[in-house]
Coordinates of C-alpha atoms in Angstrom, one line a residue:
Chain A
X1 CA 116.0 149.1 94.0
X2 CA 116.7 147.7 97.4
X3 CA 114.3 145.3 99.0
X4 CA 114.1 145.4 102.8
X5 CA 112.6 142.2 104.0
X6 CA 110.0 142.7 106.7
X7 CA 108.7 139.9 108.8
X8 CA 105.1 139.9 109.6
X9 CA 104.3 138.5 113.0
X10 CA 101.1 136.8 113.7
X11 CA 100.4 137.7 117.3
X12 CA 97.5 135.4 118.2
X13 CA 97.8 131.8 117.4
X14 CA 94.6 129.8 117.9
X15 CA 91.5 130.7 119.8
X16 CA 91.5 132.1 123.2
X17 CA 89.7 129.7 125.4
X18 CA 86.0 130.7 125.6
X19 CA 86.0 129.2 129.2
X20 CA 88.3 131.7 130.8
X21 CA 85.5 134.1 131.6
X22 CA 83.7 131.3 133.4
X23 CA 86.5 130.2 135.6
X24 CA 85.6 129.7 139.3
X25 CA 87.3 128.5 142.4
X26 CA 87.8 124.8 142.6
X27 CA 85.6 122.8 145.0
X28 CA 87.2 122.3 148.3
X29 CA 86.3 119.8 151.0
X30 CA 86.8 122.5 153.7
X31 CA 84.1 124.5 152.1
X32 CA 81.7 121.5 152.1
X33 CA 82.4 120.3 155.6
X34 CA 83.5 123.3 157.7
X35 CA 81.0 126.0 158.2
X36 CA 82.8 127.7 161.1
X37 CA 86.6 127.3 160.6
X38 CA 87.5 129.1 163.8
X39 CA 85.3 126.7 165.9
X40 CA 86.0 123.4 164.2
X41 CA 88.4 120.6 164.9
X42 CA 89.0 117.1 163.6
X43 CA 89.1 114.0 165.7
X44 CA 89.4 110.3 165.2
X45 CA 86.8 107.8 166.2
X46 CA 87.7 104.7 168.3
X47 CA 85.1 102.0 168.8
X48 CA 81.9 100.9 167.1
X49 CA 79.0 102.2 169.2
X50 CA 77.8 104.6 166.4
X51 CA 77.8 102.3 163.4
X52 CA 74.1 102.7 162.8
X53 CA 74.8 106.4 162.2
X54 CA 77.5 105.3 159.7
X55 CA 80.4 106.1 162.0
X56 CA 83.0 103.3 162.3
X57 CA 86.2 102.9 164.2
X58 CA 89.0 104.8 162.5
X59 CA 86.7 107.4 160.9
X60 CA 87.5 111.1 161.1
X61 CA 84.9 113.3 162.7
X62 CA 84.4 117.0 162.0
X63 CA 83.4 118.7 165.3
X64 CA 81.7 122.1 165.1
X65 CA 81.6 124.0 168.4
X66 CA 79.6 126.9 167.1
X67 CA 76.6 125.1 165.8
X68 CA 73.7 125.1 168.3
X69 CA 73.0 121.6 169.8
X70 CA 69.5 120.1 169.2
X71 CA 67.9 117.1 170.7
X72 CA 68.9 114.0 168.7
X73 CA 72.1 115.5 167.3
X74 CA 75.3 113.5 167.0
X75 CA 77.6 115.2 169.4
X76 CA 81.1 115.0 170.8
X77 CA 81.2 115.7 174.6
X78 CA 83.7 115.7 177.4
X79 CA 82.5 112.9 179.7
X80 CA 84.6 112.5 182.8
X81 CA 87.8 113.6 181.1
X82 CA 87.3 111.7 177.8
X83 CA 85.9 112.8 174.4
X84 CA 83.0 110.6 173.5
X85 CA 80.8 110.6 170.4
X86 CA 77.1 109.9 171.1
X87 CA 73.5 111.0 170.3
X88 CA 72.3 113.7 172.6
X89 CA 69.0 112.9 174.3
X90 CA 68.3 116.3 175.7
X91 CA 64.9 115.5 177.2
X92 CA 66.1 112.7 179.4
X93 CA 69.6 114.0 179.9
X94 CA 71.1 110.8 178.4
X95 CA 73.7 109.9 175.8
X96 CA 72.6 107.3 173.3
X97 CA 74.6 104.9 171.2
X98 CA 73.7 103.8 167.7
X99 CA 74.5 100.1 167.8
X100 CA 73.1 97.0 169.4
X101 CA 74.3 96.1 172.8
X102 CA 75.1 99.6 174.1
X103 CA 73.0 101.0 176.9
X104 CA 72.1 104.7 177.2
X105 CA 74.4 106.6 179.5
X106 CA 72.6 108.8 182.0
X107 CA 74.3 112.1 182.8
X108 CA 74.2 112.8 186.6
X109 CA 75.3 115.7 188.7
X110 CA 78.4 113.6 189.7
X111 CA 79.6 113.5 186.1
X112 CA 82.0 115.9 184.5
X113 CA 80.1 116.7 181.4
X114 CA 80.5 119.4 178.7
X115 CA 79.2 119.3 175.2
X116 CA 82.2 119.9 172.9
X117 CA 80.4 120.3 169.6
X118 CA 78.1 118.9 167.0
X119 CA 79.3 116.4 164.3
X120 CA 77.9 117.5 161.0
X121 CA 80.3 115.2 159.0
X122 CA 82.3 112.1 159.3
X123 CA 85.0 110.9 156.8
X124 CA 85.8 107.3 156.2
X125 CA 88.7 105.7 154.4
X126 CA 87.4 102.9 152.2
X127 CA 90.6 101.7 150.6
X128 CA 93.2 100.9 153.2
X129 CA 96.0 100.9 150.6
X130 CA 95.3 104.5 149.8
X131 CA 97.9 106.9 151.2
X132 CA 97.9 110.5 149.9
X133 CA 101.4 112.0 149.7
X134 CA 100.5 115.1 151.5
X135 CA 99.6 113.3 154.7
X136 CA 102.2 114.4 157.2
Chain B
X1 CA 85.7 152.5 173.5
X2 CA 88.6 150.0 173.4
X3 CA 88.8 146.4 174.5
X4 CA 91.7 144.2 175.3
X5 CA 90.9 140.5 175.2
X6 CA 93.5 138.1 176.5
X7 CA 93.7 134.4 177.4
X8 CA 94.0 133.3 181.0
X9 CA 97.2 131.2 181.5
X10 CA 97.4 131.1 177.7
X11 CA 99.7 128.2 176.9
X12 CA 98.5 126.2 179.9
X13 CA 94.9 126.7 178.9
X14 CA 95.7 125.8 175.3
X15 CA 97.1 122.4 176.5
X16 CA 93.6 121.6 177.9
X17 CA 91.7 122.2 174.7
X18 CA 92.3 118.8 173.2
X19 CA 93.0 116.9 176.3
X20 CA 89.9 116.7 178.4
X21 CA 91.6 114.5 181.0
X22 CA 93.6 117.4 182.3
X23 CA 90.9 120.1 182.2
X24 CA 90.2 119.9 185.9
X25 CA 93.9 119.5 186.8
X26 CA 96.6 122.0 187.4
X27 CA 98.8 122.5 184.3
X28 CA 102.1 124.3 183.8
X29 CA 104.0 124.9 180.5
X30 CA 107.8 125.0 180.4
X31 CA 109.9 127.3 178.2
X32 CA 112.3 126.3 175.4
X33 CA 114.5 123.4 176.4
X34 CA 112.2 122.8 179.4
X35 CA 114.0 125.5 181.4
X36 CA 111.4 127.7 183.2
X37 CA 107.7 127.7 183.9
X38 CA 106.2 130.2 181.5
X39 CA 102.5 129.6 181.8
X40 CA 100.3 128.3 184.6
X41 CA 96.6 127.6 184.4
X42 CA 94.1 129.2 186.8
X43 CA 93.9 126.0 188.9
X44 CA 97.7 125.8 189.3
X45 CA 97.7 129.5 190.2
X46 CA 95.3 128.9 193.0
X47 CA 97.7 126.2 194.3
X48 CA 100.4 128.9 194.5
X49 CA 102.6 127.5 191.8
X50 CA 105.1 130.4 191.0
X51 CA 105.7 131.6 187.4
X52 CA 109.2 132.1 185.8
X53 CA 110.9 129.7 188.2
X54 CA 113.5 127.2 186.9
X55 CA 111.8 123.8 186.5
X56 CA 114.4 121.9 188.5
X57 CA 113.9 124.2 191.5
X58 CA 110.1 123.7 191.8
X59 CA 109.9 120.1 190.6
X60 CA 109.2 118.9 194.2
X61 CA 106.3 121.3 194.5
X62 CA 104.8 120.3 191.2
X63 CA 105.1 116.6 192.2
X64 CA 103.5 117.3 195.5
X65 CA 100.4 118.8 193.9
X66 CA 100.6 116.3 191.0
X67 CA 100.7 119.1 188.5
X68 CA 100.7 118.2 184.8
X69 CA 103.9 119.5 183.1
X70 CA 104.1 120.2 179.4
X71 CA 106.8 121.4 177.1
X72 CA 106.0 124.4 174.8
X73 CA 104.0 123.1 171.8
X74 CA 104.2 126.0 169.4
X75 CA 102.6 124.2 166.6
X76 CA 99.4 123.9 168.7
X77 CA 99.6 127.4 170.2
X78 CA 100.0 129.1 166.9
X79 CA 96.9 127.4 165.5
X80 CA 94.7 128.0 168.6
X81 CA 95.8 131.6 168.8
X82 CA 94.7 132.2 165.2
X83 CA 91.3 130.7 166.0
X84 CA 90.9 132.8 169.1
X85 CA 91.9 136.0 167.2
X86 CA 89.4 135.2 164.4
X87 CA 86.6 134.8 166.9
X88 CA 87.5 138.1 168.6
X89 CA 87.7 140.0 165.3
X90 CA 84.0 139.3 164.6
X91 CA 83.0 141.7 167.4
X92 CA 84.5 144.8 166.0
X93 CA 85.4 146.2 162.6
X94 CA 88.9 147.2 163.8
X95 CA 91.1 144.7 165.7
X96 CA 94.8 144.4 166.2
X97 CA 96.6 141.3 167.5
X98 CA 99.0 142.6 170.1
X99 CA 100.6 139.3 171.0
X100 CA 100.0 135.6 170.7
X101 CA 97.3 135.8 173.4
X102 CA 96.2 139.5 173.4
X103 CA 94.1 141.4 171.0
X104 CA 92.9 145.0 171.0
X105 CA 89.5 146.0 169.5
X106 CA 88.3 149.5 168.8
X107 CA 84.7 150.4 168.9
X108 CA 84.2 153.7 167.1
X109 CA 80.6 154.9 166.7
X110 CA 79.3 151.9 168.5
X111 CA 77.7 154.0 171.2
X112 CA 74.2 154.0 169.7
X113 CA 74.3 150.2 169.0
X114 CA 75.7 148.8 172.3
X115 CA 73.8 149.9 175.4
X116 CA 75.7 147.7 177.9
X117 CA 79.4 147.3 177.5
X118 CA 79.6 144.7 180.3
X119 CA 77.1 142.5 178.4
X120 CA 79.1 142.9 175.2
X121 CA 82.3 141.9 177.0
X122 CA 80.6 138.9 178.5
X123 CA 79.3 137.9 175.1
X124 CA 82.9 138.1 173.7
X125 CA 84.1 135.9 176.6
X126 CA 81.3 133.4 176.2
X127 CA 81.7 133.1 172.4
X128 CA 85.5 132.6 172.6
X129 CA 85.0 129.9 175.3
X130 CA 82.3 128.1 173.3
X131 CA 84.1 128.1 170.0
X132 CA 87.7 127.6 171.0
X133 CA 87.5 126.3 174.7
X134 CA 89.9 129.0 175.8
X135 CA 89.1 131.1 178.9
X136 CA 89.6 134.8 178.2
X137 CA 89.3 138.0 180.1
X138 CA 87.9 141.2 178.5
X139 CA 88.8 144.7 179.7
X140 CA 87.0 147.8 178.3
X141 CA 88.0 151.4 178.7
X142 CA 88.0 154.7 176.8
X143 CA 91.8 154.6 176.0
X144 CA 94.1 151.7 175.1
X145 CA 95.9 152.1 178.5
X146 CA 92.6 152.0 180.4
X147 CA 91.6 148.9 178.4
X148 CA 94.8 147.3 179.6
X149 CA 94.0 148.4 183.1
X150 CA 90.5 147.0 182.9
X151 CA 91.9 143.7 181.6
X152 CA 94.2 143.5 184.6
X153 CA 91.1 144.1 186.8
X154 CA 89.2 141.4 185.0
X155 CA 91.9 139.0 186.0
X156 CA 92.7 140.1 189.5
X157 CA 89.6 141.5 191.0
X158 CA 87.5 138.6 192.4
X159 CA 84.0 140.1 191.6
X160 CA 84.7 140.8 188.0
X161 CA 84.2 137.2 186.5
X162 CA 86.5 137.9 183.7
X163 CA 85.0 141.1 182.4
X164 CA 85.7 144.7 183.6
X165 CA 84.5 148.0 182.1
X166 CA 86.0 151.3 183.2
X167 CA 83.1 153.6 182.5
X168 CA 82.4 155.7 185.6
X169 CA 84.9 157.7 187.7
X170 CA 84.1 155.7 190.8
X171 CA 85.1 152.4 189.4
X172 CA 88.2 153.9 187.7
X173 CA 89.5 155.1 191.0
X174 CA 88.6 151.7 192.6
X175 CA 90.6 149.8 190.1
X176 CA 93.6 152.2 189.8
X177 CA 93.9 152.2 193.6
X178 CA 94.5 148.5 193.6
X179 CA 97.0 148.4 190.8
X180 CA 100.8 148.5 191.4
X181 CA 102.9 150.9 189.4
X182 CA 104.8 148.3 187.4
X183 CA 101.5 146.7 186.4
X184 CA 100.7 149.7 184.3
X185 CA 101.3 149.3 180.6
X186 CA 104.5 151.0 179.6
X187 CA 105.8 151.4 183.1
X188 CA 108.8 149.1 183.6
X189 CA 110.2 148.0 186.9
X190 CA 113.0 150.6 186.9
X191 CA 110.7 153.5 186.1
X192 CA 108.3 152.2 188.8
X193 CA 111.2 152.3 191.3
X194 CA 112.0 155.9 190.4
X195 CA 108.3 156.9 190.7
X196 CA 108.0 155.2 194.1
X197 CA 111.0 157.3 195.3
X198 CA 108.7 160.3 194.7
X199 CA 106.2 158.7 197.1
X200 CA 103.8 157.2 194.5
X201 CA 102.4 153.8 195.3
X202 CA 99.6 152.9 193.0
X203 CA 98.4 153.6 189.5
X204 CA 95.9 156.0 191.1
X205 CA 98.7 158.1 192.5
X206 CA 100.3 158.3 189.1
X207 CA 97.1 159.4 187.5
X208 CA 96.8 162.3 189.9
X209 CA 100.1 163.8 188.9
X210 CA 100.3 166.8 186.8
X211 CA 101.1 165.6 183.2
X212 CA 103.4 168.6 182.6
X213 CA 105.4 167.9 185.7
X214 CA 105.8 164.3 184.8
X215 CA 106.9 165.3 181.3
X216 CA 109.6 167.5 182.7
X217 CA 110.9 164.9 185.2
X218 CA 110.5 161.8 183.1
X219 CA 109.5 161.8 179.5
X220 CA 106.7 162.5 177.1
X221 CA 105.9 158.8 177.1
X222 CA 105.1 158.8 180.8
X223 CA 103.1 162.0 180.3
X224 CA 101.0 160.1 177.7
X225 CA 100.4 157.3 180.2
X226 CA 99.2 159.8 182.8
X227 CA 96.8 161.3 180.3
X228 CA 95.6 157.9 179.1
X229 CA 94.9 156.8 182.7
X230 CA 92.7 159.8 183.0
X231 CA 90.7 158.9 179.9
X232 CA 92.4 161.2 177.5
X233 CA 93.3 159.3 174.3
X234 CA 96.9 159.8 173.3
X235 CA 98.0 156.5 172.0
X236 CA 96.6 155.5 168.6
X237 CA 96.6 152.3 166.7
X238 CA 99.9 153.0 164.9
X239 CA 101.8 153.7 168.2
X240 CA 100.9 150.2 169.4
X241 CA 101.6 148.4 166.2
X242 CA 104.9 150.1 165.3
X243 CA 107.3 147.4 164.0
X244 CA 109.9 146.0 166.3
X245 CA 113.2 147.9 166.2
X246 CA 115.3 144.9 166.9
X247 CA 114.7 141.2 166.3
X248 CA 116.5 138.4 168.1
X249 CA 116.5 134.7 167.9
X250 CA 118.6 133.0 170.5
X251 CA 118.3 129.9 172.6
X252 CA 120.4 127.5 174.6
X253 CA 121.2 124.4 172.7
X254 CA 119.4 121.1 173.5
X255 CA 122.8 119.4 173.5
X256 CA 126.3 120.8 173.5
X257 CA 127.8 121.1 170.1
X258 CA 131.5 121.0 169.3
X259 CA 131.8 120.8 165.5
X260 CA 132.0 123.8 163.2
X261 CA 129.4 122.3 160.9
X262 CA 126.8 122.0 163.7
X263 CA 127.5 125.5 164.8
X264 CA 126.9 126.8 161.3
X265 CA 123.6 124.9 161.1
X266 CA 122.4 126.2 164.5
X267 CA 123.4 129.8 163.6
X268 CA 121.9 129.5 160.2
X269 CA 118.6 128.5 161.7
X270 CA 118.5 131.5 163.9
X271 CA 119.6 133.8 161.1
X272 CA 116.8 132.5 158.8
X273 CA 114.3 132.9 161.7
X274 CA 115.3 136.5 162.2
X275 CA 115.2 137.2 158.5
X276 CA 111.7 135.7 158.1
X277 CA 110.4 137.8 161.0
X278 CA 112.0 140.9 159.4
X279 CA 110.3 140.2 156.1
X280 CA 106.9 139.6 157.8
X281 CA 106.9 143.1 159.3
X282 CA 108.3 144.7 156.1
X283 CA 111.8 145.4 157.4
X284 CA 115.2 145.0 155.9
X285 CA 118.3 144.0 157.9
X286 CA 121.2 146.4 157.9
X287 CA 123.3 145.2 160.8
X288 CA 123.4 141.6 162.0
X289 CA 124.8 140.4 165.3
X290 CA 125.9 136.8 165.9
X291 CA 127.3 135.2 169.0
X292 CA 128.2 131.8 170.3
X293 CA 129.2 130.8 173.8
X294 CA 129.8 128.0 176.2
X295 CA 128.0 127.9 179.5
X296 CA 129.0 130.6 182.1
X297 CA 129.1 127.7 184.6
X298 CA 131.8 126.0 182.7
X299 CA 135.4 126.0 184.0
X300 CA 136.5 128.2 181.1
X301 CA 133.8 130.4 179.8
X302 CA 134.1 131.2 176.1
X303 CA 132.0 133.8 174.3
X304 CA 132.5 135.4 170.9
X305 CA 130.3 137.9 169.2
X306 CA 130.5 139.7 165.9
X307 CA 128.5 142.3 164.1
X308 CA 128.1 142.1 160.3
X309 CA 127.2 145.1 158.3
X310 CA 125.4 144.6 155.0
X311 CA 126.4 147.0 152.3
X312 CA 122.8 147.2 151.3
X313 CA 120.0 146.4 153.8
X314 CA 118.4 143.1 152.9
X315 CA 115.7 140.5 153.7
X316 CA 117.2 137.8 151.5
X317 CA 117.7 134.6 153.5
X318 CA 120.6 133.5 151.2
X319 CA 122.5 136.7 151.9
X320 CA 121.8 136.4 155.6
X321 CA 123.0 132.8 155.8
X322 CA 126.0 133.7 153.8
X323 CA 126.8 136.3 156.4
X324 CA 126.8 133.5 159.0
X325 CA 129.2 131.3 157.0
X326 CA 131.5 134.3 156.6
X327 CA 131.6 135.1 160.3
X328 CA 132.0 131.5 161.4
X329 CA 135.8 131.7 161.4
X330 CA 135.6 134.3 164.3
X331 CA 132.9 132.5 166.3
X332 CA 134.2 129.0 166.1
X333 CA 137.1 127.6 168.2
X334 CA 137.8 123.9 168.2
X335 CA 137.2 122.1 171.5
X336 CA 134.7 124.5 172.9
X337 CA 131.5 122.9 174.1
X338 CA 129.0 125.4 172.8
X339 CA 125.9 125.9 175.0
X340 CA 124.2 128.9 173.6
X341 CA 124.2 130.8 170.3
X342 CA 122.0 133.4 168.6
X343 CA 121.5 136.0 165.9
X344 CA 120.0 139.4 166.2
X345 CA 119.1 142.1 163.7
X346 CA 120.4 145.3 165.4
X347 CA 119.5 147.8 162.7
X348 CA 116.4 147.5 160.6
X349 CA 115.2 149.7 157.8
X350 CA 111.8 150.0 156.3
X351 CA 111.2 148.1 153.1
X352 CA 109.1 151.1 151.9
X353 CA 112.1 153.4 151.7
X354 CA 114.6 150.9 150.2
X355 CA 117.5 152.7 148.5
X356 CA 118.8 150.6 145.7
X357 CA 122.5 150.7 144.8
X358 CA 123.7 150.8 141.2
X359 CA 126.7 148.6 141.8
X360 CA 125.2 146.1 144.2
X361 CA 122.9 143.4 142.8
X362 CA 119.5 143.5 144.4
X363 CA 119.2 139.8 145.3
X364 CA 116.2 138.0 143.9
X365 CA 112.9 139.4 145.4
X366 CA 110.8 137.1 143.2
X367 CA 112.6 134.1 144.6
X368 CA 112.2 135.3 148.2
X369 CA 108.5 135.8 147.6
X370 CA 108.2 132.3 146.2
X371 CA 110.1 131.0 149.2
X372 CA 107.8 132.8 151.7
X373 CA 104.7 131.6 149.9
X374 CA 105.8 127.9 149.8
X375 CA 106.5 128.0 153.5
X376 CA 103.3 129.7 154.5
X377 CA 101.3 127.3 152.4
X378 CA 103.0 124.0 153.3
X379 CA 104.3 124.9 156.7
X380 CA 107.4 126.4 158.2
X381 CA 110.5 124.7 157.0
X382 CA 108.9 123.1 153.9
X383 CA 111.8 124.5 152.0
X384 CA 114.9 125.9 153.7
X385 CA 118.4 127.1 153.0
X386 CA 120.8 124.1 152.7
X387 CA 123.1 125.4 155.5
X388 CA 120.3 125.1 158.0
X389 CA 120.6 121.3 157.8
X390 CA 118.0 118.9 158.9
X391 CA 116.4 119.2 162.3
X392 CA 118.9 117.6 164.6
X393 CA 119.7 116.7 168.2
X394 CA 120.8 120.2 169.1
X395 CA 117.4 121.6 168.4
X396 CA 115.0 121.9 171.3
X397 CA 114.6 119.7 174.2
X398 CA 110.9 119.1 174.7
X399 CA 110.5 116.1 176.9
X400 CA 106.9 116.7 177.9
X401 CA 105.5 117.6 174.5
X402 CA 101.8 117.1 173.8
X403 CA 100.7 115.8 170.4
X404 CA 100.3 118.2 167.5
X405 CA 96.5 117.9 167.6
X406 CA 95.8 120.4 164.8
X407 CA 98.7 120.1 162.4
X408 CA 99.4 116.4 162.1
X409 CA 97.0 113.7 161.0
X410 CA 98.5 111.0 163.2
X411 CA 98.0 113.3 166.2
X412 CA 94.4 114.3 166.0
X413 CA 92.4 113.8 169.3
X414 CA 90.8 110.4 169.9
X415 CA 87.1 110.4 170.3
X416 CA 85.7 107.3 172.0
X417 CA 82.8 105.4 170.7
X418 CA 82.7 102.6 173.2

């Protein structure tokens, strides 16, 4: 009698992860901060007139042009050829700061003034030594 | 109904988006290597600054009006163009980007929903301005050609305010009568000359011709144009978006090069650019043309060109850059100060009808796909073929380049909180 050896293969080793069916997309910061991708840009704050709103010099600002502007919103505007970040006082046509020692700026007909967008988020770097590799 | 939405003074207007200090000033943008003026903003246009003039010739005029001069910032324009297109695409369920600053939209069965096309056009214009800060014109018409005509009217006619709708006969005639022949989509300057020999002067004259007669004397293409001008739809989506039949990448060099190695790098760069464009539109390259030359103003003008036939059409960057290396012996001569070089795909085949060959290995499609994906995710040039070399001096001269506001963290616009 001849014996032909046959190998028995065990196809599955171990359990299939029970989590595979529950996999979802990772959280992304874009998803959190950018509601209107085609109408949003990022700028960098310079100066400390908005510190009571938690915006400090060097922070990144998310600017959304699509969002309707309400009285009291933190906005970015083009004021006489310069981007500024202020609180919009619609009723009195003024731009307010959020720090001591800064007077309100009245918008007159002689000013070049356009609202650029609303600032729904700002981003602050807390650890100066932090430098992500992907930052080009 | 069709719409054509396009940006006013596209690149020049894009320069103003993140630089509010120049919004109220005249701006022009120069071509590659700062050669010619390629874009002028509406303010510069009103000052009578001419387009397509060599920069050195009109420098005095620009200085006289203190015009802001910028080099082409493609990183910025690409990004802003994407944003603009994405806003436009919200207004229709069928849009097609025709160029970096033009987009067609089709409105099929919108008649019951939209009562006033002029209002709808103004809404598109307003929204694009609000969300991207780009000024656009909107032209609406019942055929693609009439949409193009209307967009021309939106730009040129003073009472249009950036939106024109060709709906009634009266207005159609009014607009066509003011339009020169070579401003019509698909009518080049040579054809316009021929037509004017027959006594035609304006677009209106052409639209009054008998289509059959035009077909006999010119071509079926011009016949289609005549019909389209009369509101009879002949061009469909696919006619407009048919893939390019030739792809070229060529440019004068920022600095003269004399070494064989530098020429290889410059040519490789062009070859890879051509190859990437071919792959994007689903084409394979069958015949490649390469050339290198000194300047025609040099004492002894040197120019060599060579065509390279691939045994099997390909979109593999390694095969294409290998073709460059193989041809270099013909193109390079020691001592020549090269001023210009370029690569073109002369014969393209569709990827869909690829005919494999039993005896020729197929390259590595998986590798190519991986290569494309890495570059689209991490930015152009994230990985490249070794022979392309690093970006070097012979690359582009861009003396008046604005910051890359949207693609580099160190360049984002400054917002003052003072």
